[in-house]
Amino acid sequence: MQPALAITDLTVAYHDKPVLWDVDLEVPASTLMAIVGPNGAGKTTLIKAALGLVRPAAGQTLFYGRPYREQRRLVGYVPQRGSVDWDFPTSVLDVVMMGRYGSLGWFRRPGKAERQHALAALEKVRMADFATRQISQLSGGQQQRVFLARALVQDAQIYFMDEPFQGVDAVTERAIIDLLRDLRANGKTVIVVHHDLQTVPEYFDQVCLINVRRIASGPVAEVFTEANLRATYGGRIAFLGHAEDDEATPSRTEGMLKGVAD
Amino acid sequence: MELFADYTLRMVALGSAMLGIVSGVLGCFAVLRRQALLGDAMSHAALPGIVVAFLLTGQRDPLILMLGAAGSAWLAALLLMSVTRTTRVKEDSSLALILAVFFGTGLVLLSWLQQRPDAAQAGLRSFLFGQAAAMVARDVQVMVALGVPTLVLVALFWKQFKVLTFDPEYAASLGLPVRGLSVLLTSLIIVAIVLGLQTVGVVLMSAMLVAPAAAARQWTDRLGVMIVLAGLFGASAGVVGALISATARGLATGPTIVLCLGVLTLVSFLFAPNRGLIWRYTRQAVPQV
Ligand SMILES: Nc1ncnc2c1ncn2[C@@H]1O[C@H](COP(=O)(O)OP(=O)(O)O)[C@@H](O)[C@H]1O
Ligand SMILES: [Mg+2]
């Protein structure tokens, strides 16, 4: 079957400094994939290059075998929440409806159908009660969920999510994970920049370890190994004997790893 | 005589209202995109364009002068972009530099022009601080002819401009032509600037962009409401200021309008609910339940 995403030989540089070097990545459809690596490893840059937001020095990105230009409608994006000014004068519902702007056509205003879509998405991320709130009155986790809802209304096939769990409490994190599993069950592919190494085996099918170069990528059971993590984090990694027992998390990993990247 | 004065005042009021609405509306985008300083640089940079347009054509027609002004404002914006992109000069430094160079050039050209025995140039100096009383029907016609389409374009591209201003990278990921939309928005801001040349002048024009937007932001949390309010604030300050200066002899219009705007802004910062200082102060004094 054709991979949902295929990146080949991707190299990106800012001011002549390479940030990604010759990265290959293939993600099968209906997969939850984590992108893991220390701060400054190029994870955000990888997503932006795939979406055509930064111009790569070399390389090619294909979505279901075709370039992004032709497949734009298939791709949804959840940026890091720090990337915008949350004091912008607008409401939660309004931000979520932005996800429909691409498919609305040039001069059509968002109407009833778009509102309905947006409210349903807010329901899914448990933010329906906040629909009319001014966005500056949200906590970090709530902002994150608004961005998630905005991507959901795009009704995409492939989602890129940049640290969607940042600042989110444990209960919400569970809810989001359930949501991602629903997406996968519907044949969608979700690529998530993730920081908590402990939860990688539980949450994700596949993982891509990255630090400028791609260290490894593939099924979690195969590539999420101590040796690969050492190679990714350059030895800056602590080994925990046991995870704190969390009833929701079956502690299936012995010798669990905790990233101490910065 | 009475009739003539009335006619002049009506022209002045109409022109200033148009200017106030357009600069209030576009100023919201400039402020929210954090381009207030760019607006200031571009309005100062309009001066050499005015003089050059006059030198080339020998005409004092408002459309020609505005075209010249818009051209040099755009040139300044493009220069700024390429300096920030290709060199390590920080954006604020290059802004200051470009503003100074363009405005300085404009002043030099203006003083050189003033030594020529050419009667028609007499009015050019009023573009520094604005002279509403000098406005004639032709000026107002041009202002309306440029201002109305500008407002129509903002309404047409409303959702694109909104998402572009809030989250440009997301807008790009939706497939919107972000660069083209930015160019359009910047062009519309420049239109707002050149509309103010006659009334407010290049020196204080950036206040006309920033102050109504900042004041309006105090009263609302919705972009649509903010833009309407900013247009109203801009228009009322424009009309009141221009009428005061047109009736009181020798008062430059720009500073008078900016004073009116200052009062409006001060009131907004003090008394607006939620965001106003007094509101916040009393809220702090009362213990929260
Ligand atoms: N716009 C930019 N200009 C210059 N350097 C950048 C820019 N964006 C990111 N970088 C640099 O590129 C590297 C990778 O950044 P990023 O992709 O954000 O890393 P990550 O998301 O893995 O933390 C970092 O060293 C960062 O400083
Ligand atoms: Mg990042």
Coordinates of C-alpha atoms and ligand atoms in Angstrom, one line a residue:
Chain A
M1 CA 0.0 0.0 0.0
Q2 CA 1.1 3.5 -0.7
P3 CA 2.6 5.3 2.3
A4 CA 0.6 8.3 3.6
L5 CA 3.8 10.3 3.8
A6 CA 7.2 9.7 2.1
I7 CA 10.1 12.1 2.7
T8 CA 13.3 11.5 0.8
D9 CA 16.7 13.2 1.1
L10 CA 15.3 16.2 3.0
T11 CA 17.9 18.8 3.9
V12 CA 17.0 22.2 5.4
A13 CA 19.3 24.9 6.4
Y14 CA 18.8 28.3 8.1
H15 CA 21.5 30.8 7.2
D16 CA 23.8 28.0 5.8
K17 CA 23.5 26.1 9.1
P18 CA 22.0 22.7 8.3
V19 CA 19.1 21.9 10.7
L20 CA 18.0 18.7 8.9
W21 CA 20.4 16.6 7.0
D22 CA 19.4 14.1 4.4
V23 CA 16.3 12.8 6.2
D24 CA 14.3 10.0 4.9
L25 CA 10.9 9.1 6.4
E26 CA 8.1 6.9 5.4
V27 CA 4.8 6.7 7.3
P28 CA 2.2 4.1 6.4
A29 CA -1.4 5.1 6.4
S30 CA -3.5 4.6 9.5
T31 CA -0.6 5.1 11.8
L32 CA 0.1 7.1 14.9
M33 CA 3.8 8.1 14.7
A34 CA 5.8 10.0 17.3
I35 CA 8.6 12.3 16.3
V36 CA 11.1 12.3 19.1
G37 CA 14.4 14.2 19.6
P38 CA 16.0 16.8 21.8
N39 CA 15.2 20.5 21.6
G40 CA 16.5 22.1 18.4
A41 CA 16.7 18.7 16.8
G42 CA 14.7 19.9 13.8
K43 CA 11.3 18.3 14.6
T44 CA 9.3 21.5 14.0
T45 CA 11.4 22.2 10.9
L46 CA 10.7 18.7 9.6
I47 CA 6.9 19.4 9.8
K48 CA 7.3 22.9 8.3
A49 CA 9.3 21.6 5.4
A50 CA 6.8 18.8 4.7
L51 CA 4.1 21.5 4.6
G52 CA 6.1 23.8 2.4
L53 CA 6.3 26.4 5.1
V54 CA 10.1 26.5 4.9
R55 CA 12.0 25.9 1.7
P56 CA 14.2 22.9 1.8
A57 CA 17.7 23.0 0.3
A58 CA 17.0 19.5 -1.1
G59 CA 14.6 16.7 -0.9
Q60 CA 11.1 15.7 -1.8
T61 CA 7.9 15.1 0.2
L62 CA 5.0 13.1 -1.2
F63 CA 1.6 12.6 0.3
Y64 CA 0.0 9.4 -1.0
G65 CA 2.5 9.6 -3.8
R66 CA 1.9 13.1 -4.9
P67 CA 3.4 16.5 -3.9
Y68 CA 1.8 18.7 -1.2
R69 CA 0.6 21.3 -3.8
E70 CA -1.9 18.7 -5.1
Q71 CA -2.7 17.2 -1.8
R72 CA -3.1 20.2 0.4
R73 CA -6.7 19.3 1.3
L74 CA -5.5 16.0 2.8
V75 CA -3.2 17.6 5.3
G76 CA -4.1 19.1 8.7
Y77 CA -1.7 21.1 10.9
V78 CA -1.6 21.8 14.6
P79 CA 1.2 24.3 15.2
Q80 CA 2.9 24.8 18.5
R81 CA 0.7 27.0 20.6
G82 CA 3.5 29.5 21.3
S83 CA 3.5 30.4 17.6
V84 CA 0.6 32.9 17.8
D85 CA -0.4 35.9 19.9
W86 CA -3.3 34.7 22.1
D87 CA -4.3 38.3 22.8
F88 CA -5.7 38.5 19.3
P89 CA -9.3 39.8 19.4
T90 CA -11.3 36.7 18.6
S91 CA -13.3 33.9 20.1
V92 CA -12.6 30.2 20.4
L93 CA -15.3 29.3 17.9
D94 CA -13.9 31.7 15.4
V95 CA -10.4 30.2 15.6
V96 CA -11.8 26.7 15.1
M97 CA -13.7 27.8 12.1
M98 CA -10.5 29.0 10.5
G99 CA -9.9 25.3 9.7
R100 CA -12.6 25.5 7.1
Y101 CA -11.3 28.6 5.4
G102 CA -9.2 26.6 2.9
S103 CA -12.2 24.7 1.6
L104 CA -14.8 27.5 1.8
G105 CA -13.7 29.1 -1.4
W106 CA -12.5 32.7 -1.8
F107 CA -15.4 34.9 -1.0
R108 CA -17.8 32.7 1.0
R109 CA -18.2 33.6 4.7
P110 CA -18.3 30.8 7.3
G111 CA -21.9 30.1 8.0
K112 CA -24.2 27.7 9.8
A113 CA -22.5 24.5 8.5
E114 CA -19.1 25.7 9.6
R115 CA -20.4 26.6 13.0
Q116 CA -21.8 23.2 13.4
H117 CA -18.5 21.6 12.3
A118 CA -16.6 23.8 14.7
L119 CA -18.9 23.0 17.6
A120 CA -18.7 19.3 17.0
A121 CA -14.9 19.5 17.0
L122 CA -14.9 21.5 20.2
E123 CA -17.1 18.8 21.7
K124 CA -14.5 16.2 20.7
V125 CA -11.7 18.1 22.5
R126 CA -14.1 18.8 25.5
M127 CA -14.1 22.5 24.8
A128 CA -17.7 23.1 23.8
D129 CA -18.4 25.2 26.9
F130 CA -15.7 27.6 25.8
A131 CA -17.0 28.4 22.3
T132 CA -17.7 32.0 22.9
R133 CA -14.7 32.7 25.1
Q134 CA -12.1 35.3 24.1
I135 CA -9.0 33.2 23.4
S136 CA -6.7 35.1 25.8
Q137 CA -8.8 33.7 28.6
L138 CA -7.7 30.1 28.0
S139 CA -5.1 28.1 29.8
G140 CA -2.2 26.6 27.8
G141 CA -3.9 23.2 27.6
Q142 CA -7.1 24.8 26.5
Q143 CA -5.3 26.7 23.8
Q144 CA -3.7 23.5 22.6
R145 CA -7.1 21.9 22.3
V146 CA -8.5 24.8 20.3
F147 CA -5.7 24.3 17.8
L148 CA -6.5 20.6 17.8
A149 CA -10.2 21.3 17.1
R150 CA -9.2 23.7 14.3
A151 CA -7.3 20.9 12.6
L152 CA -10.1 18.5 13.1
V153 CA -12.6 20.6 11.2
Q154 CA -10.2 20.4 8.2
D155 CA -11.2 16.8 8.0
A156 CA -7.8 15.9 6.7
Q157 CA -6.2 12.5 6.0
I158 CA -2.8 13.2 7.5
Y159 CA -2.3 15.3 10.6
F160 CA 0.9 17.0 11.8
M161 CA 0.8 17.9 15.4
D162 CA 3.6 19.9 17.0
E163 CA 3.7 19.1 20.7
P164 CA 0.0 18.8 21.2
F165 CA 0.4 17.6 24.8
Q166 CA 2.4 20.6 26.0
G167 CA 0.8 22.1 29.0
V168 CA -2.1 19.6 28.9
D169 CA -3.2 17.9 32.1
A170 CA -3.3 14.1 32.5
V171 CA -7.0 13.7 32.0
T172 CA -7.0 15.8 28.8
E173 CA -4.0 14.0 27.5
R174 CA -6.0 10.7 27.8
A175 CA -8.9 12.4 26.0
I176 CA -6.6 13.5 23.2
I177 CA -5.0 10.1 22.8
D178 CA -8.5 8.5 22.5
L179 CA -9.2 11.1 19.8
L180 CA -6.0 10.2 18.0
R181 CA -7.0 6.5 18.1
D182 CA -10.4 7.4 16.7
L183 CA -8.7 9.2 13.8
R184 CA -6.5 6.1 13.2
A185 CA -9.5 3.9 13.3
N186 CA -10.9 6.0 10.5
G187 CA -7.9 5.5 8.4
K188 CA -6.1 8.7 9.2
T189 CA -2.4 9.2 9.8
V190 CA -1.2 11.3 12.7
I191 CA 2.4 12.5 13.1
V192 CA 3.0 13.9 16.5
V193 CA 6.1 15.7 17.9
H194 CA 6.2 14.2 21.4
H195 CA 8.4 14.9 24.4
D196 CA 7.5 12.3 27.0
L197 CA 9.6 9.3 26.1
Q198 CA 7.8 7.2 28.8
T199 CA 4.5 7.2 26.9
V200 CA 5.8 6.6 23.4
P201 CA 5.3 2.8 23.5
E202 CA 1.8 3.1 24.9
Y203 CA 0.5 5.9 22.6
F204 CA 2.2 5.3 19.3
D205 CA 2.6 2.6 16.6
Q206 CA 5.7 4.0 15.1
V207 CA 8.4 6.4 16.1
C208 CA 11.0 8.5 14.3
L209 CA 14.1 9.4 16.3
I210 CA 15.7 12.6 15.0
N211 CA 18.6 14.8 15.7
V212 CA 19.4 16.8 12.6
R213 CA 19.8 13.4 11.0
R214 CA 17.2 10.7 11.2
I215 CA 18.6 8.2 13.7
A216 CA 15.9 5.6 13.2
S217 CA 12.3 5.2 12.3
G218 CA 9.8 2.3 12.2
P219 CA 7.6 0.3 14.6
V220 CA 8.1 1.3 18.2
A221 CA 9.0 -2.3 19.2
E222 CA 11.9 -2.4 16.7
V223 CA 13.4 1.1 16.8
F224 CA 12.6 2.5 20.3
T225 CA 15.8 1.0 21.8
E226 CA 18.3 2.2 24.3
A227 CA 21.0 2.4 21.7
N228 CA 18.9 4.5 19.3
L229 CA 17.9 6.8 22.1
R230 CA 21.5 7.3 23.2
A231 CA 22.4 8.1 19.6
T232 CA 19.5 10.6 19.5
Y233 CA 20.1 12.4 22.8
G234 CA 23.8 12.1 22.8
G235 CA 24.0 10.3 26.1
R236 CA 22.0 13.0 27.9
I237 CA 19.5 10.5 29.1
A238 CA 18.6 9.1 32.5
F239 CA 17.4 5.6 33.1
L240 CA 14.7 5.2 35.6
G241 CA 14.4 1.8 37.3
H242 CA 10.6 1.9 37.5
A243 CA 8.0 4.3 36.4
E244 CA 5.7 5.6 39.0
D245 CA 2.7 3.3 39.0
D246 CA -0.1 5.1 37.3
E247 CA -3.2 3.0 37.2
A248 CA -4.1 4.2 33.8
T249 CA -0.7 3.3 32.5
P250 CA 0.1 -0.3 32.7
S251 CA 3.8 -0.2 33.3
R252 CA 4.8 -2.3 30.4
T253 CA 8.2 -0.9 30.1
E254 CA 10.9 -2.1 32.4
G255 CA 14.0 0.1 32.6
M256 CA 11.9 3.0 31.4
L257 CA 13.6 5.9 29.8
K258 CA 13.2 9.5 30.6
G259 CA 14.5 12.2 28.3
V260 CA 16.3 15.0 30.0
A261 CA 16.7 17.1 26.9
D262 CA 17.3 20.6 28.1
Chain B
M1 CA -18.8 84.1 1.6
E2 CA -20.8 82.2 4.1
L3 CA -21.7 79.6 1.5
F4 CA -18.2 79.2 0.4
A5 CA -17.0 78.6 3.9
D6 CA -19.7 76.0 4.4
Y7 CA -18.7 74.3 1.2
T8 CA -15.0 74.2 2.3
L9 CA -15.9 72.9 5.7
R10 CA -18.1 70.2 4.1
M11 CA -15.2 69.1 1.9
V12 CA -12.8 69.1 4.8
A13 CA -15.2 67.1 6.9
L14 CA -15.9 64.5 4.2
G15 CA -12.3 64.0 3.3
S16 CA -11.2 63.7 6.9
A17 CA -14.0 61.2 7.6
M18 CA -12.9 59.1 4.7
L19 CA -9.3 59.2 5.8
G20 CA -10.3 58.4 9.4
I21 CA -12.4 55.3 8.5
V22 CA -9.8 53.9 6.1
S23 CA -6.8 54.5 8.4
G24 CA -8.7 53.2 11.4
V25 CA -9.7 50.0 9.6
L26 CA -6.3 49.3 8.1
G27 CA -4.5 50.4 11.2
C28 CA -6.2 47.5 13.1
F29 CA -4.3 45.1 10.8
A30 CA -1.1 47.0 11.0
V31 CA -1.3 46.9 14.8
L32 CA -2.3 43.3 15.1
R33 CA 0.4 42.3 12.7
R34 CA 2.9 44.3 14.8
Q35 CA 3.7 46.6 11.9
A36 CA 3.1 49.9 13.6
L37 CA 6.7 50.9 13.2
L38 CA 6.6 49.8 9.6
G39 CA 3.6 52.1 9.2
D40 CA 5.6 54.9 10.6
A41 CA 8.6 54.3 8.4
M42 CA 6.4 54.0 5.3
S43 CA 4.5 57.3 6.0
H44 CA 7.8 59.2 6.5
A45 CA 9.1 57.5 3.4
A46 CA 6.2 58.9 1.4
L47 CA 7.7 62.4 1.4
P48 CA 10.4 62.0 -1.2
G49 CA 7.9 60.3 -3.5
I50 CA 5.6 63.4 -3.3
V51 CA 8.4 65.8 -4.2
V52 CA 9.7 63.6 -7.0
A53 CA 6.2 63.1 -8.5
F54 CA 5.8 66.9 -8.5
L55 CA 9.2 67.5 -10.0
L56 CA 8.6 64.9 -12.8
T57 CA 5.1 66.1 -13.7
G58 CA 5.1 69.7 -12.6
Q59 CA 1.5 69.1 -11.4
R60 CA 0.0 69.3 -8.0
D61 CA -2.8 66.9 -8.8
P62 CA -3.5 64.8 -5.7
L63 CA -3.6 61.5 -7.6
I64 CA -0.2 62.0 -9.0
L65 CA 1.3 63.1 -5.7
M66 CA -0.3 60.1 -4.0
L67 CA 1.1 57.7 -6.6
G68 CA 4.5 59.1 -6.0
A69 CA 4.0 58.8 -2.2
A70 CA 2.8 55.2 -2.5
G71 CA 5.7 54.3 -4.7
S72 CA 8.4 55.5 -2.3
A73 CA 6.5 54.0 0.7
W74 CA 6.5 50.6 -1.1
L75 CA 10.2 51.1 -2.0
A76 CA 11.0 51.6 1.7
A77 CA 9.0 48.5 2.7
L78 CA 10.8 46.4 0.1
L79 CA 14.2 47.7 1.1
L80 CA 13.4 46.9 4.7
M81 CA 12.4 43.4 3.8
S82 CA 15.5 42.7 1.8
V83 CA 17.8 44.3 4.4
T84 CA 16.3 42.1 7.2
R85 CA 16.5 39.0 5.0
T86 CA 19.9 39.3 3.6
T87 CA 21.9 41.0 6.3
R88 CA 22.3 40.6 10.0
V89 CA 21.0 44.1 10.8
K90 CA 18.1 43.7 13.2
E91 CA 14.7 44.8 12.0
D92 CA 14.3 47.8 14.4
S93 CA 17.6 49.2 13.3
S94 CA 16.9 48.9 9.6
L95 CA 13.5 50.5 10.2
A96 CA 15.1 53.5 11.9
L97 CA 17.7 53.7 9.2
I98 CA 15.3 53.6 6.3
L99 CA 12.9 56.1 7.9
A100 CA 15.7 58.5 8.4
V101 CA 17.2 58.1 4.9
F102 CA 13.9 58.5 3.1
F103 CA 12.6 61.3 5.2
G104 CA 15.9 63.1 5.1
T105 CA 16.0 62.8 1.3
G106 CA 12.4 64.2 1.2
L107 CA 13.4 67.2 3.3
V108 CA 16.4 68.0 1.2
L109 CA 14.4 67.8 -2.0
L110 CA 11.7 70.0 -0.4
S111 CA 14.1 72.7 0.6
W112 CA 15.9 72.6 -2.7
L113 CA 12.5 72.9 -4.5
Q114 CA 11.5 75.9 -2.3
Q115 CA 14.4 78.0 -3.7
R116 CA 13.0 77.6 -7.2
P117 CA 10.8 80.5 -8.5
D118 CA 8.0 78.1 -9.1
A119 CA 4.8 79.2 -7.6
A120 CA 2.9 75.9 -7.7
Q121 CA 5.3 74.2 -5.2
A122 CA 4.2 76.5 -2.4
G123 CA 1.8 74.0 -1.1
L124 CA 4.1 71.0 -0.8
R125 CA 5.3 71.9 2.6
S126 CA 1.8 71.3 4.0
F127 CA 2.4 67.6 3.4
L128 CA 4.7 67.6 6.5
F129 CA 2.0 68.4 9.0
G130 CA -1.1 68.5 7.0
Q131 CA -3.3 71.4 5.9
A132 CA -6.9 70.5 5.7
A133 CA -8.1 73.9 4.8
A134 CA -6.2 73.6 1.5
M135 CA -8.4 70.7 0.6
V136 CA -10.5 71.1 -2.6
A137 CA -13.2 69.0 -4.2
R138 CA -10.7 67.2 -6.4
D139 CA -8.7 66.1 -3.3
V140 CA -11.9 64.7 -1.7
Q141 CA -12.9 63.0 -4.9
V142 CA -9.6 61.2 -5.1
M143 CA -9.8 60.2 -1.4
V144 CA -13.2 58.7 -1.8
A145 CA -12.3 57.0 -5.1
L146 CA -9.3 55.3 -3.3
G147 CA -10.9 54.8 0.1
V148 CA -14.1 53.1 -0.9
P149 CA -12.5 50.3 -2.9
T150 CA -10.0 49.8 -0.1
L151 CA -12.8 49.2 2.3
V152 CA -14.5 46.9 -0.2
L153 CA -11.3 44.8 -0.6
V154 CA -11.0 44.5 3.2
A155 CA -14.6 43.2 3.3
L156 CA -14.0 40.8 0.4
F157 CA -10.8 39.3 1.8
W158 CA -12.1 39.5 5.4
K159 CA -11.5 35.8 6.4
Q160 CA -8.2 35.6 4.5
F161 CA -6.9 38.8 6.3
K162 CA -8.1 37.5 9.6
V163 CA -6.3 34.2 9.5
L164 CA -3.2 35.8 7.9
T165 CA -3.0 38.2 10.8
F166 CA -3.7 35.7 13.5
D167 CA -1.6 32.8 12.3
P168 CA 0.2 33.3 8.9
E169 CA 1.9 29.8 8.9
Y170 CA -1.4 28.1 9.4
A171 CA -2.9 30.2 6.7
A172 CA -0.2 29.0 4.4
S173 CA -0.8 25.4 5.4
L174 CA -4.5 25.9 4.3
G175 CA -3.2 26.7 0.9
L176 CA -3.8 30.5 1.0
P177 CA -1.4 32.5 -1.1
V178 CA 0.1 34.2 2.0
R179 CA 2.7 36.2 0.2
G180 CA 0.1 37.7 -2.2
L181 CA -2.3 38.5 0.6
S182 CA 0.5 40.2 2.6
V183 CA 1.4 42.3 -0.4
L184 CA -2.3 43.2 -0.8
L185 CA -2.7 44.1 2.9
T186 CA 0.5 46.2 2.9
S187 CA -0.7 48.0 -0.2
L188 CA -4.0 48.8 1.4
I189 CA -2.1 50.2 4.5
I190 CA -0.1 52.3 2.1
V191 CA -3.4 53.6 0.5
A192 CA -4.5 54.6 4.0
I193 CA -1.2 56.4 4.5
V194 CA -1.4 58.4 1.2
L195 CA -5.0 59.3 1.9
G196 CA -3.7 61.2 5.0
L197 CA -1.0 63.2 3.2
Q198 CA -3.0 66.3 2.7
T199 CA -4.9 66.2 6.0
V200 CA -2.5 64.8 8.5
G201 CA 0.9 64.9 6.8
V202 CA 3.7 62.3 6.7
V203 CA 5.1 63.1 10.1
L204 CA 2.1 62.2 12.2
M205 CA 0.3 59.8 9.9
S206 CA 1.4 56.7 11.8
A207 CA -0.7 58.0 14.8
M208 CA -3.7 57.9 12.5
L209 CA -3.1 54.2 11.9
V210 CA -2.1 53.2 15.5
A211 CA -4.2 55.3 17.8
P212 CA -7.8 54.4 16.6
A213 CA -6.8 50.7 16.6
A214 CA -5.3 50.8 20.0
A215 CA -8.3 52.6 21.4
A216 CA -10.8 50.3 19.8
R217 CA -9.0 47.2 21.1
Q218 CA -9.8 48.4 24.6
W219 CA -13.5 48.2 24.1
T220 CA -13.9 44.8 22.5
D221 CA -12.6 41.3 22.0
R222 CA -13.9 40.8 18.5
L223 CA -12.0 41.7 15.4
G224 CA -15.1 42.8 13.5
V225 CA -16.2 45.2 16.3
M226 CA -12.7 46.5 16.8
I227 CA -12.4 47.4 13.1
V228 CA -15.8 49.2 13.1
L229 CA -14.9 51.1 16.3
A230 CA -11.5 52.0 15.0
G231 CA -13.1 53.4 11.8
L232 CA -15.5 55.4 13.9
F233 CA -12.8 56.7 16.2
G234 CA -10.6 57.6 13.2
A235 CA -13.5 59.4 11.5
S236 CA -14.6 61.4 14.5
A237 CA -11.1 62.5 15.4
G238 CA -10.4 63.3 11.8
V239 CA -13.5 65.4 11.3
V240 CA -13.3 67.2 14.7
G241 CA -9.6 67.9 14.3
A242 CA -9.8 69.0 10.7
L243 CA -12.7 71.4 11.4
I244 CA -11.0 72.9 14.4
S245 CA -7.8 73.6 12.4
A246 CA -9.7 74.7 9.3
T247 CA -11.7 77.3 11.3
A248 CA -8.8 78.5 13.5
R249 CA -6.4 80.2 11.3
G250 CA -2.8 78.9 11.0
L251 CA -3.4 75.7 13.1
A252 CA -1.8 72.7 11.3
T253 CA -4.3 69.9 10.9
G254 CA -2.2 66.9 11.6
P255 CA -1.3 67.8 15.1
T256 CA -4.9 68.9 15.9
I257 CA -6.3 65.5 14.7
V258 CA -3.6 63.7 16.6
L259 CA -4.6 65.6 19.7
C260 CA -8.2 64.6 19.3
L261 CA -7.1 61.0 18.8
G262 CA -4.9 61.3 21.9
V263 CA -8.0 62.2 24.0
L264 CA -10.0 59.3 22.6
T265 CA -7.2 56.9 23.3
L266 CA -6.6 58.2 26.8
V267 CA -10.3 57.8 27.6
S268 CA -10.3 54.3 26.2
F269 CA -7.3 53.3 28.1
L270 CA -8.8 54.6 31.3
F271 CA -12.5 53.9 31.1
A272 CA -13.0 50.8 28.9
P273 CA -14.6 47.9 30.7
N274 CA -12.4 44.9 31.4
R275 CA -9.2 46.3 29.8
G276 CA -9.4 49.8 31.1
L277 CA -7.1 50.9 33.9
I278 CA -9.8 52.1 36.2
W279 CA -11.9 49.0 35.7
R280 CA -8.9 46.8 36.5
Y281 CA -8.0 49.0 39.5
T282 CA -11.5 48.7 41.0
R283 CA -11.6 45.0 40.2
Q284 CA -8.4 44.5 42.1
A285 CA -9.7 46.5 45.1
V286 CA -12.8 44.4 45.4
P287 CA -11.9 40.9 46.7
Q288 CA -12.8 38.2 44.1
V289 CA -15.2 35.5 45.1
Ligands
LIG1 N1 13.4 30.7 11.6 C1 14.6 30.2 12.0 N2 15.7 30.9 11.7 C2 16.9 30.4 12.1 N3 17.1 29.3 12.8 C3 16.0 28.6 13.1 C4 14.7 29.0 12.7 N4 13.8 28.1 13.2 C5 14.5 27.2 13.8 N5 15.8 27.5 13.8 C6 16.9 26.6 14.3 O1 16.8 25.4 13.8 C7 17.0 24.3 14.7 C8 15.9 23.4 14.8 O2 14.7 24.1 15.2 P1 13.3 23.3 15.4 O3 13.0 22.6 14.2 O4 12.4 24.3 16.0 O5 13.7 22.2 16.6 P2 12.7 21.4 17.5 O6 11.3 21.6 17.1 O7 13.2 20.0 17.3 O8 13.0 21.9 18.9 C9 17.3 25.1 16.0 O9 18.7 25.1 16.2 C10 16.8 26.4 15.8 O10 17.5 27.3 16.6
MG2 MG 9.7 22.5 18.0

